[in-house]
Amino acid sequence: MTLSCLAVDDEPLALGLVCAFIEQTPFLRLAGRYSNAIEALRGLHEQPVDVLFLDIQMPDLTGLELARVLDAGNNGRSAPRVIFTTAYNQYALEGYRVDALDYLLKPFNYEEFLRAALKAQAYYELVRRPTELLPEQPTTPVPAPLSEPEKEYLFLKVEYQLVRVAFDDILYIEGLKDYIKVHLRSMPTKPVLSLTSLKALEEKLPPQRFMRIHRSFIVSLDQITAITRNSIQIGTTQIPVSDQYKEPFNQFLAKWI
């Protein structure tokens, strides 16, 4: 698999270095180079790419602003995955919020660049694998891909990587404003923190195995150890059931009685 890349940086030396790193990496192809984000945006409209190596501090349009524009206006196409290249570490959280794949802090060497590039390769291998396998057997009916409820796991964005979490390992999920905290059986004292909403995650979970019982909690039905009219218990943790979710909870409770 070869990934097409664009490099954007208003510093000529930094731009040249990123381009050189791209060209010496076998699975990357340099599709273009730009010294400002506005020109890069025009180029992306003409030639979409897989990966965007993007500086943050640039005149007229910053790298963060360009990433937001691409995410909001991809017209049904997948926006390129962004790897930020910057001298300012205070933008790391903002980079995370626009779903950046990685964050390279200048000055960085080829080893650090390659680690980020390998994350991009792993990401595209993951998302392209089902579609790339289909043409190999054109005369054989291809079964429909498993729907999310039939899978036994999901992938969560944790820091700058996708982490596989098995449904059987989940105890309960707690919503914390822009984040969720996934409490696991395998790591009871170290929950997984991911930048997403509880509502978005709820849509990925099989409803026969998970239930939202509070605006801030989703629980694994298999992990419930005790239950009352107004709460459930998972291990030593007591979780309240809010009025908003009482009706589906009562339907579930009826099966217990």
PDB file of C-alpha atoms in Angstrom:
ATOM      1  CA  MET A   1       0.000   0.000   0.000  1.00  0.00           C
ATOM      2  CA  THR A   2       1.308   3.426  -0.990  1.00  0.00           C
ATOM      3  CA  LEU A   3      -0.034   6.564   0.689  1.00  0.00           C
ATOM      4  CA  SER A   4      -0.118   9.853  -1.197  1.00  0.00           C
ATOM      5  CA  CYS A   5       1.095  12.781   0.897  1.00  0.00           C
ATOM      6  CA  LEU A   6       1.115  16.546   0.910  1.00  0.00           C
ATOM      7  CA  ALA A   7       3.630  18.651   2.864  1.00  0.00           C
ATOM      8  CA  VAL A   8       2.675  22.163   4.006  1.00  0.00           C
ATOM      9  CA  ASP A   9       5.066  24.493   5.848  1.00  0.00           C
ATOM     10  CA  ASP A  10       5.927  28.173   5.456  1.00  0.00           C
ATOM     11  CA  GLU A  11       9.560  27.552   6.488  1.00  0.00           C
ATOM     12  CA  PRO A  12      11.560  26.408   3.419  1.00  0.00           C
ATOM     13  CA  LEU A  13      14.051  24.323   5.428  1.00  0.00           C
ATOM     14  CA  ALA A  14      11.311  22.556   7.386  1.00  0.00           C
ATOM     15  CA  LEU A  15       9.304  21.949   4.208  1.00  0.00           C
ATOM     16  CA  GLY A  16      12.350  20.542   2.448  1.00  0.00           C
ATOM     17  CA  LEU A  17      13.083  18.199   5.349  1.00  0.00           C
ATOM     18  CA  VAL A  18       9.546  16.780   5.454  1.00  0.00           C
ATOM     19  CA  CYS A  19       9.556  16.290   1.682  1.00  0.00           C
ATOM     20  CA  ALA A  20      12.909  14.494   1.883  1.00  0.00           C
ATOM     21  CA  PHE A  21      11.590  12.224   4.636  1.00  0.00           C
ATOM     22  CA  ILE A  22       8.488  11.413   2.575  1.00  0.00           C
ATOM     23  CA  GLU A  23      10.543  10.591  -0.515  1.00  0.00           C
ATOM     24  CA  GLN A  24      12.857   8.233   1.384  1.00  0.00           C
ATOM     25  CA  THR A  25       9.948   6.304   2.932  1.00  0.00           C
ATOM     26  CA  PRO A  26       8.996   3.401   0.612  1.00  0.00           C
ATOM     27  CA  PHE A  27       5.247   3.385   1.342  1.00  0.00           C
ATOM     28  CA  LEU A  28       4.812   7.175   1.001  1.00  0.00           C
ATOM     29  CA  ARG A  29       4.487   9.186  -2.228  1.00  0.00           C
ATOM     30  CA  LEU A  30       4.956  12.958  -2.286  1.00  0.00           C
ATOM     31  CA  ALA A  31       1.997  14.352  -4.242  1.00  0.00           C
ATOM     32  CA  GLY A  32       2.743  18.025  -3.593  1.00  0.00           C
ATOM     33  CA  ARG A  33       4.376  20.644  -1.421  1.00  0.00           C
ATOM     34  CA  TYR A  34       3.038  24.054  -0.391  1.00  0.00           C
ATOM     35  CA  SER A  35       4.371  26.987   1.583  1.00  0.00           C
ATOM     36  CA  ASN A  36       0.954  28.136   2.821  1.00  0.00           C
ATOM     37  CA  ALA A  37      -2.334  26.549   3.802  1.00  0.00           C
ATOM     38  CA  ILE A  38      -4.516  28.415   1.299  1.00  0.00           C
ATOM     39  CA  GLU A  39      -2.546  27.064  -1.665  1.00  0.00           C
ATOM     40  CA  ALA A  40      -2.658  23.604  -0.074  1.00  0.00           C
ATOM     41  CA  LEU A  41      -6.437  23.820   0.207  1.00  0.00           C
ATOM     42  CA  ARG A  42      -6.735  24.628  -3.504  1.00  0.00           C
ATOM     43  CA  GLY A  43      -4.428  21.727  -4.300  1.00  0.00           C
ATOM     44  CA  LEU A  44      -6.444  19.306  -2.189  1.00  0.00           C
ATOM     45  CA  HIS A  45      -9.623  20.197  -4.076  1.00  0.00           C
ATOM     46  CA  GLU A  46      -7.900  19.178  -7.304  1.00  0.00           C
ATOM     47  CA  GLN A  47      -5.983  16.180  -5.987  1.00  0.00           C
ATOM     48  CA  PRO A  48      -7.121  14.541  -2.721  1.00  0.00           C
ATOM     49  CA  VAL A  49      -4.394  12.756  -0.758  1.00  0.00           C
ATOM     50  CA  ASP A  50      -4.202  10.291   2.113  1.00  0.00           C
ATOM     51  CA  VAL A  51      -1.889  12.084   4.541  1.00  0.00           C
ATOM     52  CA  LEU A  52      -1.254  15.759   5.176  1.00  0.00           C
ATOM     53  CA  PHE A  53       1.994  16.738   6.942  1.00  0.00           C
ATOM     54  CA  LEU A  54       0.901  20.125   8.194  1.00  0.00           C
ATOM     55  CA  ASP A  55       2.631  22.959  10.022  1.00  0.00           C
ATOM     56  CA  ILE A  56       0.418  24.866  12.483  1.00  0.00           C
ATOM     57  CA  GLN A  57       1.772  28.416  12.719  1.00  0.00           C
ATOM     58  CA  MET A  58       1.327  29.879   9.217  1.00  0.00           C
ATOM     59  CA  PRO A  59       0.098  33.283   7.998  1.00  0.00           C
ATOM     60  CA  ASP A  60      -3.426  33.826   6.586  1.00  0.00           C
ATOM     61  CA  LEU A  61      -4.683  30.323   7.439  1.00  0.00           C
ATOM     62  CA  THR A  62      -3.180  28.213  10.223  1.00  0.00           C
ATOM     63  CA  GLY A  63      -2.741  24.474  10.069  1.00  0.00           C
ATOM     64  CA  LEU A  64      -5.441  23.988  12.689  1.00  0.00           C
ATOM     65  CA  GLU A  65      -7.875  26.106  10.685  1.00  0.00           C
ATOM     66  CA  LEU A  66      -7.094  24.145   7.524  1.00  0.00           C
ATOM     67  CA  ALA A  67      -7.691  20.841   9.359  1.00  0.00           C
ATOM     68  CA  ARG A  68     -11.099  22.101  10.552  1.00  0.00           C
ATOM     69  CA  VAL A  69     -12.044  23.250   7.041  1.00  0.00           C
ATOM     70  CA  LEU A  70     -11.125  19.864   5.565  1.00  0.00           C
ATOM     71  CA  ASP A  71     -13.051  17.987   8.229  1.00  0.00           C
ATOM     72  CA  ALA A  72     -16.183  20.105   7.746  1.00  0.00           C
ATOM     73  CA  GLY A  73     -16.183  20.339   3.964  1.00  0.00           C
ATOM     74  CA  ASN A  74     -15.076  17.020   2.519  1.00  0.00           C
ATOM     75  CA  ASN A  75     -18.336  16.640   0.505  1.00  0.00           C
ATOM     76  CA  GLY A  76     -18.763  12.988   1.358  1.00  0.00           C
ATOM     77  CA  ARG A  77     -15.124  12.086   0.751  1.00  0.00           C
ATOM     78  CA  SER A  78     -12.792  11.138   3.521  1.00  0.00           C
ATOM     79  CA  ALA A  79     -10.587  14.033   4.562  1.00  0.00           C
ATOM     80  CA  PRO A  80      -6.844  13.310   4.595  1.00  0.00           C
ATOM     81  CA  ARG A  81      -5.420  12.224   7.926  1.00  0.00           C
ATOM     82  CA  VAL A  82      -3.345  15.001   9.424  1.00  0.00           C
ATOM     83  CA  ILE A  83       0.086  14.722  11.017  1.00  0.00           C
ATOM     84  CA  PHE A  84       1.013  18.091  12.512  1.00  0.00           C
ATOM     85  CA  THR A  85       4.613  19.313  12.364  1.00  0.00           C
ATOM     86  CA  THR A  86       5.194  22.246  14.686  1.00  0.00           C
ATOM     87  CA  ALA A  87       7.646  23.849  17.076  1.00  0.00           C
ATOM     88  CA  TYR A  88       4.905  24.630  19.610  1.00  0.00           C
ATOM     89  CA  ASN A  89       3.805  21.883  21.991  1.00  0.00           C
ATOM     90  CA  GLN A  90       0.879  23.922  23.367  1.00  0.00           C
ATOM     91  CA  TYR A  91      -1.187  22.963  20.316  1.00  0.00           C
ATOM     92  CA  ALA A  92      -1.178  19.244  21.112  1.00  0.00           C
ATOM     93  CA  LEU A  93      -4.675  19.235  22.627  1.00  0.00           C
ATOM     94  CA  GLU A  94      -6.110  21.247  19.728  1.00  0.00           C
ATOM     95  CA  GLY A  95      -4.481  18.791  17.350  1.00  0.00           C
ATOM     96  CA  TYR A  96      -6.221  15.982  19.186  1.00  0.00           C
ATOM     97  CA  ARG A  97      -9.571  17.759  18.887  1.00  0.00           C
ATOM     98  CA  VAL A  98      -9.355  17.864  15.094  1.00  0.00           C
ATOM     99  CA  ASP A  99      -8.583  14.135  15.118  1.00  0.00           C
ATOM    100  CA  ALA A 100      -4.948  14.460  14.081  1.00  0.00           C
ATOM    101  CA  LEU A 101      -3.178  11.162  13.550  1.00  0.00           C
ATOM    102  CA  ASP A 102       0.039  12.338  15.187  1.00  0.00           C
ATOM    103  CA  TYR A 103       1.922  15.423  16.356  1.00  0.00           C
ATOM    104  CA  LEU A 104       5.602  15.862  15.479  1.00  0.00           C
ATOM    105  CA  LEU A 105       7.422  18.453  17.560  1.00  0.00           C
ATOM    106  CA  LYS A 106      10.217  20.278  15.720  1.00  0.00           C
ATOM    107  CA  PRO A 107      13.043  19.562  15.454  1.00  0.00           C
ATOM    108  CA  PHE A 108      12.275  15.890  14.766  1.00  0.00           C
ATOM    109  CA  ASN A 109      14.450  13.232  13.162  1.00  0.00           C
ATOM    110  CA  TYR A 110      13.619  10.546  10.613  1.00  0.00           C
ATOM    111  CA  GLU A 111      12.984   7.914  13.291  1.00  0.00           C
ATOM    112  CA  GLU A 112      10.250  10.086  14.817  1.00  0.00           C
ATOM    113  CA  PHE A 113       8.859  10.875  11.370  1.00  0.00           C
ATOM    114  CA  LEU A 114       8.777   7.172  10.476  1.00  0.00           C
ATOM    115  CA  ARG A 115       6.848   6.295  13.639  1.00  0.00           C
ATOM    116  CA  ALA A 116       4.169   8.814  12.646  1.00  0.00           C
ATOM    117  CA  ALA A 117       4.141   7.522   9.061  1.00  0.00           C
ATOM    118  CA  LEU A 118       3.718   3.939  10.288  1.00  0.00           C
ATOM    119  CA  LYS A 119       0.646   5.054  12.260  1.00  0.00           C
ATOM    120  CA  ALA A 120      -0.817   6.379   9.017  1.00  0.00           C
ATOM    121  CA  GLN A 121       0.010   3.118   7.251  1.00  0.00           C
ATOM    122  CA  ALA A 122      -1.619   1.062  10.030  1.00  0.00           C
ATOM    123  CA  TYR A 123      -4.711   3.272   9.951  1.00  0.00           C
ATOM    124  CA  TYR A 124      -5.239   2.896   6.200  1.00  0.00           C
ATOM    125  CA  GLU A 125      -4.542  -0.838   6.298  1.00  0.00           C
ATOM    126  CA  LEU A 126      -7.306  -1.080   8.864  1.00  0.00           C
ATOM    127  CA  VAL A 127      -9.914   1.010   7.038  1.00  0.00           C
ATOM    128  CA  ARG A 128      -9.128  -0.227   3.512  1.00  0.00           C
ATOM    129  CA  ARG A 129      -8.762  -3.932   4.158  1.00  0.00           C
ATOM    130  CA  PRO A 130     -12.453  -4.885   3.621  1.00  0.00           C
ATOM    131  CA  THR A 131     -12.820  -2.978   0.323  1.00  0.00           C
ATOM    132  CA  GLU A 132      -9.457  -4.008  -1.066  1.00  0.00           C
ATOM    133  CA  LEU A 133     -10.238  -7.693  -0.617  1.00  0.00           C
ATOM    134  CA  LEU A 134     -13.505  -7.610  -2.577  1.00  0.00           C
ATOM    135  CA  PRO A 135     -12.109  -7.496  -6.165  1.00  0.00           C
ATOM    136  CA  GLU A 136     -10.111 -10.703  -5.631  1.00  0.00           C
ATOM    137  CA  GLN A 137     -13.249 -12.863  -6.006  1.00  0.00           C
ATOM    138  CA  PRO A 138     -15.499 -11.065  -8.509  1.00  0.00           C
ATOM    139  CA  THR A 139     -17.545 -14.138  -9.421  1.00  0.00           C
ATOM    140  CA  THR A 140     -18.197 -15.232  -5.844  1.00  0.00           C
ATOM    141  CA  PRO A 141     -20.944 -13.533  -3.851  1.00  0.00           C
ATOM    142  CA  VAL A 142     -19.339 -11.569  -1.076  1.00  0.00           C
ATOM    143  CA  PRO A 143     -21.179 -11.683   2.256  1.00  0.00           C
ATOM    144  CA  ALA A 144     -22.172  -8.348   3.689  1.00  0.00           C
ATOM    145  CA  PRO A 145     -19.727  -7.046   6.303  1.00  0.00           C
ATOM    146  CA  LEU A 146     -20.623  -7.694   9.887  1.00  0.00           C
ATOM    147  CA  SER A 147     -22.766  -5.013  11.407  1.00  0.00           C
ATOM    148  CA  GLU A 148     -21.285  -3.350  14.454  1.00  0.00           C
ATOM    149  CA  PRO A 149     -23.536  -5.216  16.959  1.00  0.00           C
ATOM    150  CA  GLU A 150     -22.250  -8.570  15.616  1.00  0.00           C
ATOM    151  CA  LYS A 151     -18.629  -7.687  16.251  1.00  0.00           C
ATOM    152  CA  GLU A 152     -16.971  -8.522  19.522  1.00  0.00           C
ATOM    153  CA  TYR A 153     -14.931  -5.328  19.821  1.00  0.00           C
ATOM    154  CA  LEU A 154     -14.662  -1.696  18.858  1.00  0.00           C
ATOM    155  CA  PHE A 155     -11.810   0.696  18.171  1.00  0.00           C
ATOM    156  CA  LEU A 156     -11.305   3.797  20.309  1.00  0.00           C
ATOM    157  CA  LYS A 157      -9.102   6.784  19.548  1.00  0.00           C
ATOM    158  CA  VAL A 158      -6.703   6.933  22.503  1.00  0.00           C
ATOM    159  CA  GLU A 159      -4.104   9.667  22.278  1.00  0.00           C
ATOM    160  CA  TYR A 160      -2.831   9.314  18.686  1.00  0.00           C
ATOM    161  CA  GLN A 161      -3.675   5.691  18.012  1.00  0.00           C
ATOM    162  CA  LEU A 162      -6.634   3.368  17.562  1.00  0.00           C
ATOM    163  CA  VAL A 163      -6.988   0.914  20.447  1.00  0.00           C
ATOM    164  CA  ARG A 164      -9.046  -2.260  20.154  1.00  0.00           C
ATOM    165  CA  VAL A 165     -11.381  -2.840  23.107  1.00  0.00           C
ATOM    166  CA  ALA A 166     -13.318  -6.101  23.466  1.00  0.00           C
ATOM    167  CA  PHE A 167     -16.970  -5.817  24.471  1.00  0.00           C
ATOM    168  CA  ASP A 168     -16.444  -8.580  27.057  1.00  0.00           C
ATOM    169  CA  ASP A 169     -13.795  -6.443  28.764  1.00  0.00           C
ATOM    170  CA  ILE A 170     -16.039  -3.394  29.293  1.00  0.00           C
ATOM    171  CA  LEU A 171     -17.603  -2.897  32.725  1.00  0.00           C
ATOM    172  CA  TYR A 172     -19.193   0.498  32.180  1.00  0.00           C
ATOM    173  CA  ILE A 173     -18.549   3.755  30.335  1.00  0.00           C
ATOM    174  CA  GLU A 174     -18.584   7.183  31.928  1.00  0.00           C
ATOM    175  CA  GLY A 175     -19.125  10.435  30.053  1.00  0.00           C
ATOM    176  CA  LEU A 176     -16.916  13.417  30.979  1.00  0.00           C
ATOM    177  CA  LYS A 177     -17.847  16.422  28.804  1.00  0.00           C
ATOM    178  CA  ASP A 178     -15.742  15.973  25.646  1.00  0.00           C
ATOM    179  CA  TYR A 179     -14.265  12.673  26.809  1.00  0.00           C
ATOM    180  CA  ILE A 180     -15.404   9.219  27.786  1.00  0.00           C
ATOM    181  CA  LYS A 181     -13.821   6.965  30.371  1.00  0.00           C
ATOM    182  CA  VAL A 182     -14.095   3.226  29.624  1.00  0.00           C
ATOM    183  CA  HIS A 183     -13.751   1.074  32.742  1.00  0.00           C
ATOM    184  CA  LEU A 184     -12.354  -2.377  31.934  1.00  0.00           C
ATOM    185  CA  ARG A 185     -12.218  -5.701  33.735  1.00  0.00           C
ATOM    186  CA  SER A 186      -8.620  -6.206  32.631  1.00  0.00           C
ATOM    187  CA  MET A 187      -7.510  -2.814  33.992  1.00  0.00           C
ATOM    188  CA  PRO A 188      -9.877  -1.910  36.860  1.00  0.00           C
ATOM    189  CA  THR A 189      -7.655   0.873  38.175  1.00  0.00           C
ATOM    190  CA  LYS A 190      -6.682   2.326  34.785  1.00  0.00           C
ATOM    191  CA  PRO A 191      -9.693   3.232  32.622  1.00  0.00           C
ATOM    192  CA  VAL A 192      -9.226   4.094  28.955  1.00  0.00           C
ATOM    193  CA  LEU A 193      -9.754   7.772  28.109  1.00  0.00           C
ATOM    194  CA  SER A 194     -10.972   8.684  24.613  1.00  0.00           C
ATOM    195  CA  LEU A 195     -11.933  11.989  23.015  1.00  0.00           C
ATOM    196  CA  THR A 196     -15.499  11.264  21.868  1.00  0.00           C
ATOM    197  CA  SER A 197     -19.047  11.683  23.131  1.00  0.00           C
ATOM    198  CA  LEU A 198     -21.117   9.147  25.014  1.00  0.00           C
ATOM    199  CA  LYS A 199     -23.812   9.438  22.341  1.00  0.00           C
ATOM    200  CA  ALA A 200     -21.365   8.646  19.532  1.00  0.00           C
ATOM    201  CA  LEU A 201     -20.076   5.609  21.393  1.00  0.00           C
ATOM    202  CA  GLU A 202     -23.593   4.428  22.252  1.00  0.00           C
ATOM    203  CA  GLU A 203     -24.328   4.085  18.525  1.00  0.00           C
ATOM    204  CA  LYS A 204     -21.382   1.686  18.140  1.00  0.00           C
ATOM    205  CA  LEU A 205     -22.364  -0.637  20.992  1.00  0.00           C
ATOM    206  CA  PRO A 206     -24.696  -3.632  20.555  1.00  0.00           C
ATOM    207  CA  PRO A 207     -27.974  -2.725  22.347  1.00  0.00           C
ATOM    208  CA  GLN A 208     -28.492  -6.299  23.516  1.00  0.00           C
ATOM    209  CA  ARG A 209     -25.281  -6.045  25.555  1.00  0.00           C
ATOM    210  CA  PHE A 210     -25.139  -2.412  26.653  1.00  0.00           C
ATOM    211  CA  MET A 211     -27.660   0.059  28.041  1.00  0.00           C
ATOM    212  CA  ARG A 212     -27.545   3.749  28.768  1.00  0.00           C
ATOM    213  CA  ILE A 213     -29.074   4.316  32.196  1.00  0.00           C
ATOM    214  CA  HIS A 214     -27.949   7.877  32.838  1.00  0.00           C
ATOM    215  CA  ARG A 215     -26.813  10.849  30.741  1.00  0.00           C
ATOM    216  CA  SER A 216     -23.299  10.084  32.025  1.00  0.00           C
ATOM    217  CA  PHE A 217     -23.272   6.271  32.088  1.00  0.00           C
ATOM    218  CA  ILE A 218     -23.568   3.271  29.781  1.00  0.00           C
ATOM    219  CA  VAL A 219     -23.329  -0.127  31.462  1.00  0.00           C
ATOM    220  CA  SER A 220     -22.523  -3.617  30.263  1.00  0.00           C
ATOM    221  CA  LEU A 221     -25.574  -5.759  31.015  1.00  0.00           C
ATOM    222  CA  ASP A 222     -23.386  -8.859  31.386  1.00  0.00           C
ATOM    223  CA  GLN A 223     -21.369  -7.213  34.170  1.00  0.00           C
ATOM    224  CA  ILE A 224     -24.271  -6.207  36.445  1.00  0.00           C
ATOM    225  CA  THR A 225     -23.918  -7.857  39.854  1.00  0.00           C
ATOM    226  CA  ALA A 226     -26.919  -6.318  41.649  1.00  0.00           C
ATOM    227  CA  ILE A 227     -29.942  -4.268  40.702  1.00  0.00           C
ATOM    228  CA  THR A 228     -32.623  -2.130  42.373  1.00  0.00           C
ATOM    229  CA  ARG A 229     -35.479   0.016  41.100  1.00  0.00           C
ATOM    230  CA  ASN A 230     -33.234   3.079  40.903  1.00  0.00           C
ATOM    231  CA  SER A 231     -29.696   1.820  40.406  1.00  0.00           C
ATOM    232  CA  ILE A 232     -27.456  -0.983  39.283  1.00  0.00           C
ATOM    233  CA  GLN A 233     -24.243  -2.261  40.794  1.00  0.00           C
ATOM    234  CA  ILE A 234     -21.157  -3.460  38.938  1.00  0.00           C
ATOM    235  CA  GLY A 235     -18.688  -4.874  41.411  1.00  0.00           C
ATOM    236  CA  THR A 236     -18.416  -2.242  44.133  1.00  0.00           C
ATOM    237  CA  THR A 237     -19.606   0.616  41.910  1.00  0.00           C
ATOM    238  CA  GLN A 238     -23.169   1.879  42.338  1.00  0.00           C
ATOM    239  CA  ILE A 239     -24.601   3.680  39.281  1.00  0.00           C
ATOM    240  CA  PRO A 240     -27.926   5.572  39.436  1.00  0.00           C
ATOM    241  CA  VAL A 241     -30.683   5.259  36.842  1.00  0.00           C
ATOM    242  CA  SER A 242     -31.979   8.683  35.787  1.00  0.00           C
ATOM    243  CA  ASP A 243     -35.644   9.378  35.002  1.00  0.00           C
ATOM    244  CA  GLN A 244     -34.866   9.911  31.327  1.00  0.00           C
ATOM    245  CA  TYR A 245     -33.833   6.263  30.958  1.00  0.00           C
ATOM    246  CA  LYS A 246     -36.311   4.664  33.370  1.00  0.00           C
ATOM    247  CA  GLU A 247     -38.616   3.123  30.743  1.00  0.00           C
ATOM    248  CA  PRO A 248     -36.044   0.937  28.932  1.00  0.00           C
ATOM    249  CA  PHE A 249     -34.456   0.153  32.279  1.00  0.00           C
ATOM    250  CA  ASN A 250     -37.790  -1.053  33.686  1.00  0.00           C
ATOM    251  CA  GLN A 251     -38.258  -3.285  30.655  1.00  0.00           C
ATOM    252  CA  PHE A 252     -34.860  -4.784  31.329  1.00  0.00           C
ATOM    253  CA  LEU A 253     -35.644  -5.087  35.041  1.00  0.00           C
ATOM    254  CA  ALA A 254     -38.773  -7.080  34.268  1.00  0.00           C
ATOM    255  CA  LYS A 255     -36.591  -9.796  32.760  1.00  0.00           C
ATOM    256  CA  TRP A 256     -34.646 -10.064  36.007  1.00  0.00           C
ATOM    257  CA  ILE A 257     -37.695 -10.519  38.224  1.00  0.00           C
TER     258      ILE A 257
END
